[in-house]
Coordinates of C-alpha atoms and ligand atoms in Angstrom, one line a residue:
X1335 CA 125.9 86.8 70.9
X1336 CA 126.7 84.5 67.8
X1337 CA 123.6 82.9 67.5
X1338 CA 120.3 84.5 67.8
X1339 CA 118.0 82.6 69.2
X1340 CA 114.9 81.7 66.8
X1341 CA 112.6 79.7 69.3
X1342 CA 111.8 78.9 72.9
X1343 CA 112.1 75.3 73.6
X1344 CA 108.4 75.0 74.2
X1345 CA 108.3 75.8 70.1
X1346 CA 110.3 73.2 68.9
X1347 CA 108.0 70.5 67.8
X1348 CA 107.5 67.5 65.2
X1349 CA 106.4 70.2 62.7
X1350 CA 110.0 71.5 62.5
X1351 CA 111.4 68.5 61.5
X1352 CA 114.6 68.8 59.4
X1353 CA 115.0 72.4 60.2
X1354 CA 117.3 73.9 62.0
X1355 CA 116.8 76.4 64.7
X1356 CA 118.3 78.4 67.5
X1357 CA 118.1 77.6 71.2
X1358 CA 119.9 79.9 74.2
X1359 CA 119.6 78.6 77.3
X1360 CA 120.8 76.8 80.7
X1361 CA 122.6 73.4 80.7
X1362 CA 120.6 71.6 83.0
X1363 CA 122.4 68.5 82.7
X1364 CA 125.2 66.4 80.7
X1365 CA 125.6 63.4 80.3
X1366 CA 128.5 61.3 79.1
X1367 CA 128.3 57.9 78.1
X1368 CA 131.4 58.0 75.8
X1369 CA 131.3 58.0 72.0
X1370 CA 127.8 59.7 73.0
X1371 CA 126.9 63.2 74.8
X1372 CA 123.5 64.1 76.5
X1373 CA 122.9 68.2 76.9
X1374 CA 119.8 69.2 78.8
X1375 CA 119.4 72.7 77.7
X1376 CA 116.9 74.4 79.1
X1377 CA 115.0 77.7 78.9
X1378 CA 112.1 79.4 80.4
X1379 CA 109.8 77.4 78.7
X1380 CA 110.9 73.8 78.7
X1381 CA 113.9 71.4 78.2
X1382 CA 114.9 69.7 74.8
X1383 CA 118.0 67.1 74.7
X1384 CA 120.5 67.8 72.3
X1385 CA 122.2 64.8 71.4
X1386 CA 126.4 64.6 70.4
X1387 CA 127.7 61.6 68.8
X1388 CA 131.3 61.8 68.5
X1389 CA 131.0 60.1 65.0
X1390 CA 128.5 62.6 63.1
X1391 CA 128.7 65.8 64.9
X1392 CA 131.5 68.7 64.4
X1393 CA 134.5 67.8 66.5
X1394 CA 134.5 71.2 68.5
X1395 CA 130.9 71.0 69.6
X1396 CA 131.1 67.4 70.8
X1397 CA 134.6 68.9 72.8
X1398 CA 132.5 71.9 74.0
X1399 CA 129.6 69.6 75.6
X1400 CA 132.4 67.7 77.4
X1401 CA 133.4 70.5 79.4
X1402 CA 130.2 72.5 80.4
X1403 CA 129.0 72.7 83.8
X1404 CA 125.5 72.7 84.9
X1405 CA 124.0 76.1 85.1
X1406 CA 126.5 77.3 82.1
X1407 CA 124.7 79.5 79.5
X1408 CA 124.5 78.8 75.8
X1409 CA 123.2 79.6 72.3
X1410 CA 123.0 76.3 69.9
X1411 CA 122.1 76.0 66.6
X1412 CA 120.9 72.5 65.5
X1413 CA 118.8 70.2 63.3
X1414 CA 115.1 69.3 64.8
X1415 CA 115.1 65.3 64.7
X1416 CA 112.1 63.1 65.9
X1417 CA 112.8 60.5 68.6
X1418 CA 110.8 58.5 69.8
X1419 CA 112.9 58.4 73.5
X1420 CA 113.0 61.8 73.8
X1421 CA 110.0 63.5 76.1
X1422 CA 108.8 66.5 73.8
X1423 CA 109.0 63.5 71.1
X1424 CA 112.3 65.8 69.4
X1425 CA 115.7 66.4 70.1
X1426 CA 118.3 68.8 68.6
X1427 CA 121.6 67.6 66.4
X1428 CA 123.8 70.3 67.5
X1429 CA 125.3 72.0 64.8
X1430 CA 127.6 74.8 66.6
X1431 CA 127.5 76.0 70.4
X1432 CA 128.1 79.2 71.6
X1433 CA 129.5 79.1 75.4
X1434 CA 128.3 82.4 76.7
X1435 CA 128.8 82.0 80.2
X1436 CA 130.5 79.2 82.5
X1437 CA 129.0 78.7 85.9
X1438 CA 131.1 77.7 88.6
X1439 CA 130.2 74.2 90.7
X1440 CA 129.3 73.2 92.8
X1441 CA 125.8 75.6 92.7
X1442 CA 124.6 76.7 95.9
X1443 CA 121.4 75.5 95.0
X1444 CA 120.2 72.0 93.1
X1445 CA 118.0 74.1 91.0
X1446 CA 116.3 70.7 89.4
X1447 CA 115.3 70.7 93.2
X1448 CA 116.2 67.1 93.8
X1449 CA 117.9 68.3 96.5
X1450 CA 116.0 69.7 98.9
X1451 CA 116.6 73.0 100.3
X1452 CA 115.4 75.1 103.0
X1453 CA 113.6 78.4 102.0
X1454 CA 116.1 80.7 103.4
X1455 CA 118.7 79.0 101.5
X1456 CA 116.6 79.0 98.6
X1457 CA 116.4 83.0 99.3
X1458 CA 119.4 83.5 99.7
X1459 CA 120.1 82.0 96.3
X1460 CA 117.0 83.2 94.5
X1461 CA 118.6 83.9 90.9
X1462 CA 119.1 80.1 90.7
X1463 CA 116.2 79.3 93.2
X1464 CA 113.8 80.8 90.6
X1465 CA 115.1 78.4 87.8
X1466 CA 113.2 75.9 89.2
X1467 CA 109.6 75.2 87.5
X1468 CA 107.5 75.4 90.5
X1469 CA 109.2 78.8 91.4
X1470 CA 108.8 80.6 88.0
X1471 CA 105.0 79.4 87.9
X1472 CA 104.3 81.2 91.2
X1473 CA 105.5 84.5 89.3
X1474 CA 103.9 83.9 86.4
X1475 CA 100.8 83.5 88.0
X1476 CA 101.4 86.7 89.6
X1477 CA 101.9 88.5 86.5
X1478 CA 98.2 87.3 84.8
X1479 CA 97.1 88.0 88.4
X1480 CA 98.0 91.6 88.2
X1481 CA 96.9 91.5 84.3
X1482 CA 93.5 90.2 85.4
X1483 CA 93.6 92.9 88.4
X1484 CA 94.2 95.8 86.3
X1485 CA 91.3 94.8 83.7
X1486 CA 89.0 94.0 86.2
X1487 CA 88.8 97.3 87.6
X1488 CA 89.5 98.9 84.4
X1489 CA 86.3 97.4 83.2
X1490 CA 84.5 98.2 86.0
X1491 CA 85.3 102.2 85.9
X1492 CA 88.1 102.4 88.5
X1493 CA 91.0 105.0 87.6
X1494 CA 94.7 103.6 88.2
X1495 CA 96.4 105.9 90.4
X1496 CA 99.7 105.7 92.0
X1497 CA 100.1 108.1 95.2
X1498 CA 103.5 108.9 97.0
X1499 CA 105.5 106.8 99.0
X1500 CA 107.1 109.3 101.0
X1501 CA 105.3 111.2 103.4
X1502 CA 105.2 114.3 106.2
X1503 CA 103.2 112.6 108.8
X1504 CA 102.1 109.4 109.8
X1505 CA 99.3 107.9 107.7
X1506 CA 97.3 106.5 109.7
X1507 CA 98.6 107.5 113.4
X1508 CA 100.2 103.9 113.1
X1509 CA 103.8 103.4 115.2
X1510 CA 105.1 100.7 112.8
X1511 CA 106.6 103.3 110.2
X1512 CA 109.8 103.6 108.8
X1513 CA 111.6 107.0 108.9
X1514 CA 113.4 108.5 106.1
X1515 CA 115.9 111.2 106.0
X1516 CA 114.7 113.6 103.9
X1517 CA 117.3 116.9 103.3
X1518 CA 117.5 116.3 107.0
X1519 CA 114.2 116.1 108.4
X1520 CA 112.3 112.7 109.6
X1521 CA 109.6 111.6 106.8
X1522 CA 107.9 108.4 106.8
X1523 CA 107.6 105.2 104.4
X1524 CA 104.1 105.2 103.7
X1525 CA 102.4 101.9 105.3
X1526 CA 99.3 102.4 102.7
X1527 CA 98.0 105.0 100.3
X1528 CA 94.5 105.6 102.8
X1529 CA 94.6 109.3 102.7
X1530 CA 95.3 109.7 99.5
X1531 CA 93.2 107.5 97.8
X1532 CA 90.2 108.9 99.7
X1533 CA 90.6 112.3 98.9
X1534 CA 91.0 111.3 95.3
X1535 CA 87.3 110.1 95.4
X1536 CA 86.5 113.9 96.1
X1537 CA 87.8 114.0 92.1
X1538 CA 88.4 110.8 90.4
X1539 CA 85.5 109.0 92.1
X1540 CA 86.5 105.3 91.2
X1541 CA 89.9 104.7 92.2
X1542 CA 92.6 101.9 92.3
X1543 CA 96.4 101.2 93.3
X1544 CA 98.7 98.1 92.9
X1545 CA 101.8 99.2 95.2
X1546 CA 104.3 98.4 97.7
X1547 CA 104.3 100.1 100.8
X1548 CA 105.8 99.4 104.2
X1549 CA 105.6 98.8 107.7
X1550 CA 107.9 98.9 110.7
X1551 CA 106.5 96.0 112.1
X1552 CA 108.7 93.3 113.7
X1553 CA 106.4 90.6 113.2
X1554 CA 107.8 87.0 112.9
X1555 CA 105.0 85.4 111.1
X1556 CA 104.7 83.1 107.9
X1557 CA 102.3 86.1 106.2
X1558 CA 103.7 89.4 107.6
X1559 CA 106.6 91.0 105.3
X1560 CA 108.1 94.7 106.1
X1561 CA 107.8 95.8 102.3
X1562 CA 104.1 94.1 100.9
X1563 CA 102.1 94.3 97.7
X1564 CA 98.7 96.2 98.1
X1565 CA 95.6 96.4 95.9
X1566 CA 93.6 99.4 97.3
X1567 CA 90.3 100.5 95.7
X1568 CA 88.4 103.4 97.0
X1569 CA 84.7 104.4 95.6
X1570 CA 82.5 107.6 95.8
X1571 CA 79.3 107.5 96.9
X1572 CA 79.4 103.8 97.6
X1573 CA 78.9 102.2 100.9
X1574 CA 80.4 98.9 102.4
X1575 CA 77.5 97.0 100.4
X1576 CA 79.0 97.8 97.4
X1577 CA 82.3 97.4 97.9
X1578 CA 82.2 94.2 99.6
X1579 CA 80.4 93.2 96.4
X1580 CA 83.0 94.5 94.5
X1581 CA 85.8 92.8 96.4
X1582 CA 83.8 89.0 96.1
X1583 CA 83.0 89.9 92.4
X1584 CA 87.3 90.9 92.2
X1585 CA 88.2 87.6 94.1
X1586 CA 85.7 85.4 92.1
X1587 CA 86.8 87.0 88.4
X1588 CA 90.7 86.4 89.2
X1589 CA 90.0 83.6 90.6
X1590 CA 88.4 82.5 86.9
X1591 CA 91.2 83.8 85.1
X1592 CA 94.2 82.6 86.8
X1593 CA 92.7 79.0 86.1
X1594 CA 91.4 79.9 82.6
X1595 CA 95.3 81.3 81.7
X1596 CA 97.8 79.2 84.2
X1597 CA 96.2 75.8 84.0
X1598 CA 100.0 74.6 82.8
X1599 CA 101.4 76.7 85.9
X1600 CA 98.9 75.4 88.2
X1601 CA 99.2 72.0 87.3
X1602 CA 103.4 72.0 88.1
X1603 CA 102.5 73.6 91.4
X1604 CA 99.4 70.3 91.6
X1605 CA 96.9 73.4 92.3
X1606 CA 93.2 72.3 91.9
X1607 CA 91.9 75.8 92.0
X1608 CA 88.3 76.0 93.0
X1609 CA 86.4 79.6 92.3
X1610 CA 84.3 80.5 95.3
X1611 CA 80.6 80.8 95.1
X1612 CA 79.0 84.1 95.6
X1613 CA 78.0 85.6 98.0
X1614 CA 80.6 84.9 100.6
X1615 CA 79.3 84.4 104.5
X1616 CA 79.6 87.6 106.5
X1617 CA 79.5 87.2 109.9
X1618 CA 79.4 89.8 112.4
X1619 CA 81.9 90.5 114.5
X1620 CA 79.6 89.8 117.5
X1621 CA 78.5 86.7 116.5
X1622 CA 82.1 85.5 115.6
X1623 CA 82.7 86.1 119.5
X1624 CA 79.7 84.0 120.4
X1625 CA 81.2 81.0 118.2
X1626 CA 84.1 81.4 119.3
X1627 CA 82.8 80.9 123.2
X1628 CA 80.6 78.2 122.1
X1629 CA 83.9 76.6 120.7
X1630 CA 85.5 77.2 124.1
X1631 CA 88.2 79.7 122.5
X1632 CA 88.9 82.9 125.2
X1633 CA 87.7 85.7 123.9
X1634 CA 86.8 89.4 125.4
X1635 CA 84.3 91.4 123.9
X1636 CA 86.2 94.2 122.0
X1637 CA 89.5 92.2 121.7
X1638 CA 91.2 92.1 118.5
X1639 CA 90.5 88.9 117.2
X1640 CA 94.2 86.4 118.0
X1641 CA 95.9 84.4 115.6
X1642 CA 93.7 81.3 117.7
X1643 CA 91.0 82.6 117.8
X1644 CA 91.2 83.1 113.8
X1645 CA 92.4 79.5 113.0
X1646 CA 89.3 78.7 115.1
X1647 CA 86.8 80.6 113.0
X1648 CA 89.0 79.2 110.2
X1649 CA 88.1 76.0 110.7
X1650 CA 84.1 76.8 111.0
X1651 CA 84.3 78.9 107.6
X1652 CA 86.1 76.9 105.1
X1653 CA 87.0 79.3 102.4
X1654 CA 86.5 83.0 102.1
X1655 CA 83.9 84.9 104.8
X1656 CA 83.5 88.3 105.9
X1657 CA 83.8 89.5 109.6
X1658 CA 81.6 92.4 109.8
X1659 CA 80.7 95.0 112.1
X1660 CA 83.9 95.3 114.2
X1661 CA 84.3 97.6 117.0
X1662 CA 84.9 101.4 116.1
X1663 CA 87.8 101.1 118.7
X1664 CA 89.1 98.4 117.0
X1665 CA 89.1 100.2 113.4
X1666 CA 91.0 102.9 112.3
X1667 CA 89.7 106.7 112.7
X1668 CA 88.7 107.1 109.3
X1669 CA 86.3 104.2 109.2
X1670 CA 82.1 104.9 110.1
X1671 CA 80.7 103.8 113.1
X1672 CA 77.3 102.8 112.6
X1673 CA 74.3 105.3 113.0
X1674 CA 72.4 102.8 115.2
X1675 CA 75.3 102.1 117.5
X1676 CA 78.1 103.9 116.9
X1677 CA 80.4 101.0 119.7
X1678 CA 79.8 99.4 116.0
X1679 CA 81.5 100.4 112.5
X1680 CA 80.7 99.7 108.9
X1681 CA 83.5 97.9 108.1
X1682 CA 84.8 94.4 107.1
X1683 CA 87.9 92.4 106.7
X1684 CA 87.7 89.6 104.2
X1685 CA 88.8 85.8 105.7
X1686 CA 90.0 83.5 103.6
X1687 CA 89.9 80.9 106.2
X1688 CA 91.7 81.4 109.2
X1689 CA 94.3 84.2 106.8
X1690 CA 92.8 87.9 106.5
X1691 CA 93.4 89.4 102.8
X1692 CA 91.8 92.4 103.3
X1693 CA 90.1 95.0 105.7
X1694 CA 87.7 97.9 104.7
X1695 CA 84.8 99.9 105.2
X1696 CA 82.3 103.0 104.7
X1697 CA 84.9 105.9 105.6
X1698 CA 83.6 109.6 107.1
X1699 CA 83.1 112.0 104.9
X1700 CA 82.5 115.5 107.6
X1701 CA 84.9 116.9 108.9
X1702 CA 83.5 117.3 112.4
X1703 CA 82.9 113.9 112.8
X1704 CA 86.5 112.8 111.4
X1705 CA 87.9 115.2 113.9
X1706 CA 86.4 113.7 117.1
X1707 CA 87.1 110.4 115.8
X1708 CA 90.8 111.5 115.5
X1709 CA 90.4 112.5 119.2
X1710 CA 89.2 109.2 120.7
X1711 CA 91.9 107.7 119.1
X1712 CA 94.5 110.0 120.6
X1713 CA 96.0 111.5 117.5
X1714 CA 96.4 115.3 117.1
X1715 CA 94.0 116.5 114.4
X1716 CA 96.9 118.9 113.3
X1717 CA 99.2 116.7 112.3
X1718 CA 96.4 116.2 109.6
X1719 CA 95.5 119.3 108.4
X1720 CA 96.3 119.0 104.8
X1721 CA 94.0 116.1 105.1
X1722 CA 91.3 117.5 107.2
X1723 CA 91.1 121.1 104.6
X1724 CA 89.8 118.2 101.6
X1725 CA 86.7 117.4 103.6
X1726 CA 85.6 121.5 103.6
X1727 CA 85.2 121.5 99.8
X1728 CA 82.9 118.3 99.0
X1729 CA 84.2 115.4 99.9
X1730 CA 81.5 113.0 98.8
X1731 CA 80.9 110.0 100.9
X1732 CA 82.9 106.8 100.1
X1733 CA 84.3 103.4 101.2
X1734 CA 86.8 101.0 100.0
X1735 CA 89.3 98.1 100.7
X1736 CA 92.7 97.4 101.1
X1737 CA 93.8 93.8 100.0
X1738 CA 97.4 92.0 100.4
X1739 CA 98.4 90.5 97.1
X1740 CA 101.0 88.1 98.6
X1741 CA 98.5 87.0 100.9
X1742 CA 96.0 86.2 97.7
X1743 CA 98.8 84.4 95.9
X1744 CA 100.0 82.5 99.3
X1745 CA 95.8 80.8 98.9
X1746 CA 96.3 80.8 94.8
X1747 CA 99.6 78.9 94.7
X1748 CA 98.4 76.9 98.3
X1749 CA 102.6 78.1 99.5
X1750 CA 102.3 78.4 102.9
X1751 CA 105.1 81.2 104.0
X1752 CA 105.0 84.5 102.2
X1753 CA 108.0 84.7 101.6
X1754 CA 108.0 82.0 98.5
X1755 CA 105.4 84.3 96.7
X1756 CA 107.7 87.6 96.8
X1757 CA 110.7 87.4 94.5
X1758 CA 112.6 89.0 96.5
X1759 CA 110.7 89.4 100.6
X1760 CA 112.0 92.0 103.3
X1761 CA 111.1 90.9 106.9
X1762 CA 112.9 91.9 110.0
X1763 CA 116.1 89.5 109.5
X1764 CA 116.1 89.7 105.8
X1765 CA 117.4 92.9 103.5
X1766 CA 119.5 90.8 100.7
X1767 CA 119.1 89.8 97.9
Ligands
ATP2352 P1 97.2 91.9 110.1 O1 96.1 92.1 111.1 O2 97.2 90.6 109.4 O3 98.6 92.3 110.5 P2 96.3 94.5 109.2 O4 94.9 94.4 109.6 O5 97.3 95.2 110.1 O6 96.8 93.0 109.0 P3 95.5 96.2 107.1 O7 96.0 97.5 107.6 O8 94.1 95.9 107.3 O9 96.4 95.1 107.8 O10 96.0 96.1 105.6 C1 95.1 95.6 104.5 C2 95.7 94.3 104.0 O11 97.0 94.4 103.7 C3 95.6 93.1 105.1 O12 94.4 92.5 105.1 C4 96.7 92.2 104.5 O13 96.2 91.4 103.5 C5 97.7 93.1 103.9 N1 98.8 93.4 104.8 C6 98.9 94.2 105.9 N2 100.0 94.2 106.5 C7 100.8 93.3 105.8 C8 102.1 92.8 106.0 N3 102.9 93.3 106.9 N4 102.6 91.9 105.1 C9 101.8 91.4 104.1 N5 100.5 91.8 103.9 C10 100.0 92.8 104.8
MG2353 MG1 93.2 94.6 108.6

């Protein structure tokens, strides 16, 4: 490359006046209108016109705009000049142009997204899909939403750990794994970092993870991929109290500081982001049944709650809410039942309306109890036994939270399918890009 660029677009303003500076970019449009050529370039932070007249400018770069396509990379050096038509109030004499790669037309995608194009064609096309404004604000929301993650927890005494992805056995006893050959033998895509994470509170205490992990399910739903993002905190000698605190406090703090550093990003996407007020509703899972009847919704005591019945409660709980107290049967084997009624468990999954984000609880901490637990849920407490040795050496009691990050941006950025807040989603028909 020729021409180094000097600025991003979004720096060029009436202050440079005069000067001349170094763009690289995308042509987003030309247009001819004879002894006069219009170049869009565009970059990651805005577009600027660059304006041609045959008259005044050097013969070759006035040839060069005539034959670029849209989508065609560039460098150009060029004087900053006010104008008063112009929407960032300049535009650029071009001065030379650098062609430093010609796309082909026509694009697969309109990525000014005038024309309209289904999300799996967007998909399938995401390079150019993700040139469109509203696209590249989702992800850069993301990114100050993992920033603000990271701190949060960072401030608040939580260690960052990252824990394998490949595993022996089965996690959680769960069916919806992947297998891996490994050398071989079968291993398994881990579908979370549970175990792991708890037995790290036996040393680290106060532990996080931002990671993907993976699950075999062949679910066909608009918030259901096979490869997700997952924040997972785990806490020593906390119980649910605390950590459902913690999660509101998390949810409320991003919440703040996506608006307080995207307000540009938010504003292209027409986001009015409200922060929720603390503390958020919990309702047990008990009387969420009882609602649900009074509401006429079908409903068995000790069901999993359906998709209906959860766009029901949805619509009584506008916002985030906890359901609390589920049935131990329903929960997985590590979570506590409850010492006054052990049909009932000290856990939670956080609603944010009718979507859940995240699920957690107080876990067991004895081995016995873990054991029999394992048992009534038909797993084979062998299969665990590198687990099950942590728990004779102190392992302190602890709870914690699992929380879907592309479900949290799907409420952030308002998109409704998951798959426009994953650069690049796996689901069961989808492996490419
Ligand atoms: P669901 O009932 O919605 O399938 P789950 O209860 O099976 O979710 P958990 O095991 O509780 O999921 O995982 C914790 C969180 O991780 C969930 O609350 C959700 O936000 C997220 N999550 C789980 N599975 C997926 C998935 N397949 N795609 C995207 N996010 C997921
Ligand atoms: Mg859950």
């Amino acid at each position: 490359m020729r021409l180094k660029r000097t600025h991003f677009i979004s720096q060029v303003t009436e202050d440079l006046e005069g000067e001349i500076v170094r763009l690289a970019g995308w042509v987003h449009e030309v247009r001819d209108l004879g002894g006069i050529r219009f170049l869009l370039l565009r970059d990651r932070e805005g577009i600027i016109q660059v304006t041609a007249k045959a008259k005044e400018s050097p013969g070759e770069v006035f040839d060069v705009i005539g034959k670029l396509t849209r989508e065609s990379v560039i460098a150009v050096e060029g004087i900053v000049v006010k104008s008063s038509k112009a929407k960032l109030g300049v535009e650029i004499k071009p001065l030379q142009i650098e062609v430093l790669n010609i796309a082909e037309s026509p694009l697969p995608l309109d990525p000014t997204g005038r024309v309209p194009a289904e999300l799996s064609t967007r998909l399938d096309s995401r390079f150019i899909d993700l040139r469109r404004p509203e696209e590249r604000a989702v992800f850069i929301i993301q990114h100050h939403l993992l920033q603000a993650t990271r701190n949060f927890f960072s401030s608040k005494g939580f260690i960052e750990v990252v824990t394998p992805r490949i595993l022996a056995t089965a996690t959680e006893g769960g069916a919806a794994l992947f297998t891996v050959n490994y050398f071989g033998s079968t291993a398994y895509l881990a579908q979370s970092p549970q175990l792991y994470k708890e037995q790290l509170t036996g040393s680290l205490e106060k532990v996080f993870e931002v990671g993907l992990f993976f699950r075999a399910e062949e679910s066909n739903t608009t918030y259901h991929l096979n490869e997700f993002l997952s924040l997972d905190v785990e806490e020593a000698f906390a119980d649910e109290e605390d950590v459902m605190n913690l999660l509101e406090e998390y949810i409320v703090h991003v919440f703040g500081e996506v608006k307080h550093r995207c307000s540009d990003e938010l504003k292209v996407l027409g986001r009015d982001l409200k922060e929720p007020m603390r503390p958020f509703k919990r309702v047990s899972y008990d009387d969420a049944v009882s609602l649900l009847r009074e509401e006429r919704v079908k409903v068995n005591w000790g069901d999993d709650l359906s998709t209906q019945a959860l766009r029901k409660l949805g619509e009584l709980f506008d916002g985030p809410f906890f359901i609390v107290d589920w049935p131990t049967h329903l929960k997985p084997f590590y979570i506590m039942p409850r010492e006054d009624d052990p049909s009932r468990s000290y856990s939670f999954d956080l609603m944010y309306g009718w979507l859940e984000i995240a699920s957690g609880g107080r876990r067991i901490h004895r081995k016995e109890q873990l054991i029999a637990r394992l048992k009534e849920q038909g797993l084979n407490p062998d299969s665990f036994k590198h687990h099950l040795k942590c728990y004779d050496y102190g392992m302190p009691p602890h709870s914690g939270w699992g929380l879907g990050l592309a479900r949290l941006m799907m409420i952030i950025t308002g998109r409704r399918n998951i798959r426009e807040v994953v650069l690049y989603p796996r689901d069961r028909w989808r492996l490419t890009p």
